[in-house]
Amino acid sequence: MPKWIPDRPAYKKEHRTVGFMLLAVFLLLLGARMFTHLFSFGDIPWLMAPVAALIAFLPPIAAYLFYRGRGYTRSLRLQVPRHVHLPLMIFAFVALFFGSFLLSVLTGGLDTLGNSVAPFSQNTPETVWELLLSLITIGIIPALLEAFCFFGITALEYERRGTARALLLCTVLFALVHFDTANLPAYLFAGILYTLVLYATGSLLAVGIMHALYAVCALPIHRYLVALYHFTGTVQLFLFLFILFTLGALILFCRSAARIYRQRDEKGLRSPRRDVPYEVQFYTLLDAVCDPAVILCLGAAIAGFILL
């Protein structure tokens, strides 16, 4: 019978450099959020959201890509998802949309869902051009940068000793970087789905498309869902439908993922990272969690929970 805490095996220690990139992202984003929180910028949230995202993500990402050297981007899964992945992406998106909203309702974070939805709702665009500009700046740009950082670089670095570690750390760090305790379960749920889509499709672009599409759909639709939730006379039916849609989409998503993995195994395309011994994954996960940079990321997230 295997032990829950196995003996530490002999393995080569890793160079834990990705933690410094993550720490820089956390600190820069925390600083940008505090700056915009302390100072009023009138009716221009469409400008401040992408500026904060660009300041927080681009310099650390660019520095890390430069450090890793030429050719590193070839391993970031930037290929376009294939047509066989379309059903899985649709089911994942439906589960993400209804599941995230449901979790925010249950945890009391409804009014701040999405972290970028609040400024959009408070400054409703009056023209089609303002709407498109808000969707691009508040939704698409931050979504693509987050996907590249957490489900591109971070997942690639942490999966070298097994995908379980990448799934856990990418999900937790992605959720924490939003500095939103009320919607933390919703972000954890989204992070899990994004990581599963990444490994099922083998395409970072699939994750970026899903994340950006969710942001684009959540921005204009969110306020109507909030109004429906607050003013409906049958809240139980409202929640029941959301639970039903979420569970149904998750079941279909799992069936699609299982079919994709089965086809890969039949073709002999099984990833060696799926066969990393349990004891190696266990201790390399502990090594990553105990990384001082990752611990400081947690500290920055706690500071953001308190200050923002």
PDB file of N, CA and C in Angstrom, residues 40-49 116-127 130-135 137-138 219-220 223:
ATOM      1  N   SER A  40      -8.572  59.182  -8.506  1.00  0.00           N
ATOM      2  CA  SER A  40      -9.709  59.103  -9.417  1.00  0.00           C
ATOM      3  C   SER A  40      -9.279  59.555 -10.805  1.00  0.00           C
ATOM      4  N   PHE A  41      -9.728  58.816 -11.820  1.00  0.00           N
ATOM      5  CA  PHE A  41      -9.396  59.165 -13.196  1.00  0.00           C
ATOM      6  C   PHE A  41     -10.647  59.420 -14.038  1.00  0.00           C
ATOM      7  N   GLY A  42     -11.711  59.791 -13.361  1.00  0.00           N
ATOM      8  CA  GLY A  42     -12.919  60.149 -14.088  1.00  0.00           C
ATOM      9  C   GLY A  42     -13.543  58.975 -14.796  1.00  0.00           C
ATOM     10  N   ASP A  43     -13.952  59.192 -16.047  1.00  0.00           N
ATOM     11  CA  ASP A  43     -14.669  58.175 -16.811  1.00  0.00           C
ATOM     12  C   ASP A  43     -13.771  57.509 -17.847  1.00  0.00           C
ATOM     13  N   ILE A  44     -12.566  57.132 -17.439  1.00  0.00           N
ATOM     14  CA  ILE A  44     -11.663  56.491 -18.397  1.00  0.00           C
ATOM     15  C   ILE A  44     -11.166  55.149 -17.877  1.00  0.00           C
ATOM     16  N   PRO A  45     -12.037  54.251 -17.380  1.00  0.00           N
ATOM     17  CA  PRO A  45     -11.553  52.939 -16.951  1.00  0.00           C
ATOM     18  C   PRO A  45     -11.018  52.121 -18.106  1.00  0.00           C
ATOM     19  N   TRP A  46     -11.515  52.420 -19.331  1.00  0.00           N
ATOM     20  CA  TRP A  46     -11.039  51.703 -20.510  1.00  0.00           C
ATOM     21  C   TRP A  46      -9.554  51.971 -20.770  1.00  0.00           C
ATOM     22  N   LEU A  47      -9.030  53.075 -20.219  1.00  0.00           N
ATOM     23  CA  LEU A  47      -7.607  53.386 -20.394  1.00  0.00           C
ATOM     24  C   LEU A  47      -6.772  52.818 -19.256  1.00  0.00           C
ATOM     25  N   MET A  48      -7.245  52.949 -18.005  1.00  0.00           N
ATOM     26  CA  MET A  48      -6.438  52.546 -16.866  1.00  0.00           C
ATOM     27  C   MET A  48      -6.277  51.034 -16.771  1.00  0.00           C
ATOM     28  N   ALA A  49      -7.305  50.262 -17.161  1.00  0.00           N
ATOM     29  CA  ALA A  49      -7.216  48.801 -17.070  1.00  0.00           C
ATOM     30  C   ALA A  49      -6.094  48.243 -17.947  1.00  0.00           C
ATOM     31  N   SER A 116     -12.771  43.349 -13.554  1.00  0.00           N
ATOM     32  CA  SER A 116     -12.802  44.456 -14.512  1.00  0.00           C
ATOM     33  C   SER A 116     -14.224  44.789 -14.906  1.00  0.00           C
ATOM     34  N   VAL A 117     -15.176  44.008 -14.437  1.00  0.00           N
ATOM     35  CA  VAL A 117     -16.566  44.253 -14.789  1.00  0.00           C
ATOM     36  C   VAL A 117     -17.122  45.452 -14.045  1.00  0.00           C
ATOM     37  N   ALA A 118     -16.691  45.652 -12.799  1.00  0.00           N
ATOM     38  CA  ALA A 118     -17.226  46.745 -11.990  1.00  0.00           C
ATOM     39  C   ALA A 118     -17.030  48.112 -12.650  1.00  0.00           C
ATOM     40  N   PRO A 119     -15.807  48.470 -13.074  1.00  0.00           N
ATOM     41  CA  PRO A 119     -15.650  49.766 -13.726  1.00  0.00           C
ATOM     42  C   PRO A 119     -16.428  49.867 -15.022  1.00  0.00           C
ATOM     43  N   PHE A 120     -16.579  48.753 -15.732  1.00  0.00           N
ATOM     44  CA  PHE A 120     -17.353  48.778 -16.968  1.00  0.00           C
ATOM     45  C   PHE A 120     -18.815  49.077 -16.674  1.00  0.00           C
ATOM     46  N   SER A 121     -19.360  48.419 -15.639  1.00  0.00           N
ATOM     47  CA  SER A 121     -20.758  48.601 -15.301  1.00  0.00           C
ATOM     48  C   SER A 121     -21.019  50.015 -14.780  1.00  0.00           C
ATOM     49  N   GLN A 122     -20.027  50.579 -14.080  1.00  0.00           N
ATOM     50  CA  GLN A 122     -20.208  51.906 -13.526  1.00  0.00           C
ATOM     51  C   GLN A 122     -20.115  52.991 -14.597  1.00  0.00           C
ATOM     52  N   ASN A 123     -19.476  52.690 -15.716  1.00  0.00           N
ATOM     53  CA  ASN A 123     -19.317  53.664 -16.790  1.00  0.00           C
ATOM     54  C   ASN A 123     -19.797  53.020 -18.086  1.00  0.00           C
ATOM     55  N   THR A 124     -21.092  52.867 -18.222  1.00  0.00           N
ATOM     56  CA  THR A 124     -21.671  52.161 -19.351  1.00  0.00           C
ATOM     57  C   THR A 124     -21.373  52.911 -20.645  1.00  0.00           C
ATOM     58  N   PRO A 125     -20.792  52.242 -21.649  1.00  0.00           N
ATOM     59  CA  PRO A 125     -20.514  52.910 -22.917  1.00  0.00           C
ATOM     60  C   PRO A 125     -21.801  53.378 -23.579  1.00  0.00           C
ATOM     61  N   GLU A 126     -21.744  54.549 -24.207  1.00  0.00           N
ATOM     62  CA  GLU A 126     -22.928  55.130 -24.819  1.00  0.00           C
ATOM     63  C   GLU A 126     -22.988  54.873 -26.316  1.00  0.00           C
ATOM     64  N   THR A 127     -21.874  54.589 -26.946  1.00  0.00           N
ATOM     65  CA  THR A 127     -21.854  54.349 -28.387  1.00  0.00           C
ATOM     66  C   THR A 127     -21.230  52.991 -28.671  1.00  0.00           C
ATOM     67  N   GLU A 130     -17.414  53.150 -28.269  1.00  0.00           N
ATOM     68  CA  GLU A 130     -17.007  53.094 -26.867  1.00  0.00           C
ATOM     69  C   GLU A 130     -17.133  51.681 -26.325  1.00  0.00           C
ATOM     70  N   LEU A 131     -18.188  50.985 -26.747  1.00  0.00           N
ATOM     71  CA  LEU A 131     -18.365  49.599 -26.320  1.00  0.00           C
ATOM     72  C   LEU A 131     -17.222  48.724 -26.815  1.00  0.00           C
ATOM     73  N   LEU A 132     -16.881  48.848 -28.100  1.00  0.00           N
ATOM     74  CA  LEU A 132     -15.789  48.049 -28.662  1.00  0.00           C
ATOM     75  C   LEU A 132     -14.465  48.382 -27.991  1.00  0.00           C
ATOM     76  N   LEU A 133     -14.214  49.670 -27.755  1.00  0.00           N
ATOM     77  CA  LEU A 133     -12.980  50.073 -27.094  1.00  0.00           C
ATOM     78  C   LEU A 133     -12.902  49.512 -25.683  1.00  0.00           C
ATOM     79  N   SER A 134     -14.016  49.543 -24.960  1.00  0.00           N
ATOM     80  CA  SER A 134     -14.035  48.998 -23.596  1.00  0.00           C
ATOM     81  C   SER A 134     -13.807  47.497 -23.603  1.00  0.00           C
ATOM     82  N   LEU A 135     -14.417  46.804 -24.557  1.00  0.00           N
ATOM     83  CA  LEU A 135     -14.245  45.353 -24.637  1.00  0.00           C
ATOM     84  C   LEU A 135     -12.786  44.985 -24.899  1.00  0.00           C
ATOM     85  N   THR A 137      -9.983  46.960 -24.339  1.00  0.00           N
ATOM     86  CA  THR A 137      -9.033  47.413 -23.321  1.00  0.00           C
ATOM     87  C   THR A 137      -9.281  46.788 -21.957  1.00  0.00           C
ATOM     88  N   ILE A 138     -10.548  46.703 -21.546  1.00  0.00           N
ATOM     89  CA  ILE A 138     -10.860  46.157 -20.226  1.00  0.00           C
ATOM     90  C   ILE A 138     -10.899  44.640 -20.242  1.00  0.00           C
ATOM     91  N   LEU A 219     -18.513  41.278 -19.728  1.00  0.00           N
ATOM     92  CA  LEU A 219     -18.622  42.726 -19.557  1.00  0.00           C
ATOM     93  C   LEU A 219     -20.027  43.255 -19.855  1.00  0.00           C
ATOM     94  N   PRO A 220     -20.603  42.999 -21.045  1.00  0.00           N
ATOM     95  CA  PRO A 220     -21.928  43.566 -21.308  1.00  0.00           C
ATOM     96  C   PRO A 220     -23.079  42.781 -20.694  1.00  0.00           C
ATOM     97  N   ARG A 223     -24.262  42.834 -16.065  1.00  0.00           N
ATOM     98  CA  ARG A 223     -25.223  43.672 -15.352  1.00  0.00           C
ATOM     99  C   ARG A 223     -26.650  43.170 -15.532  1.00  0.00           C
TER     100      ARG A 223
END
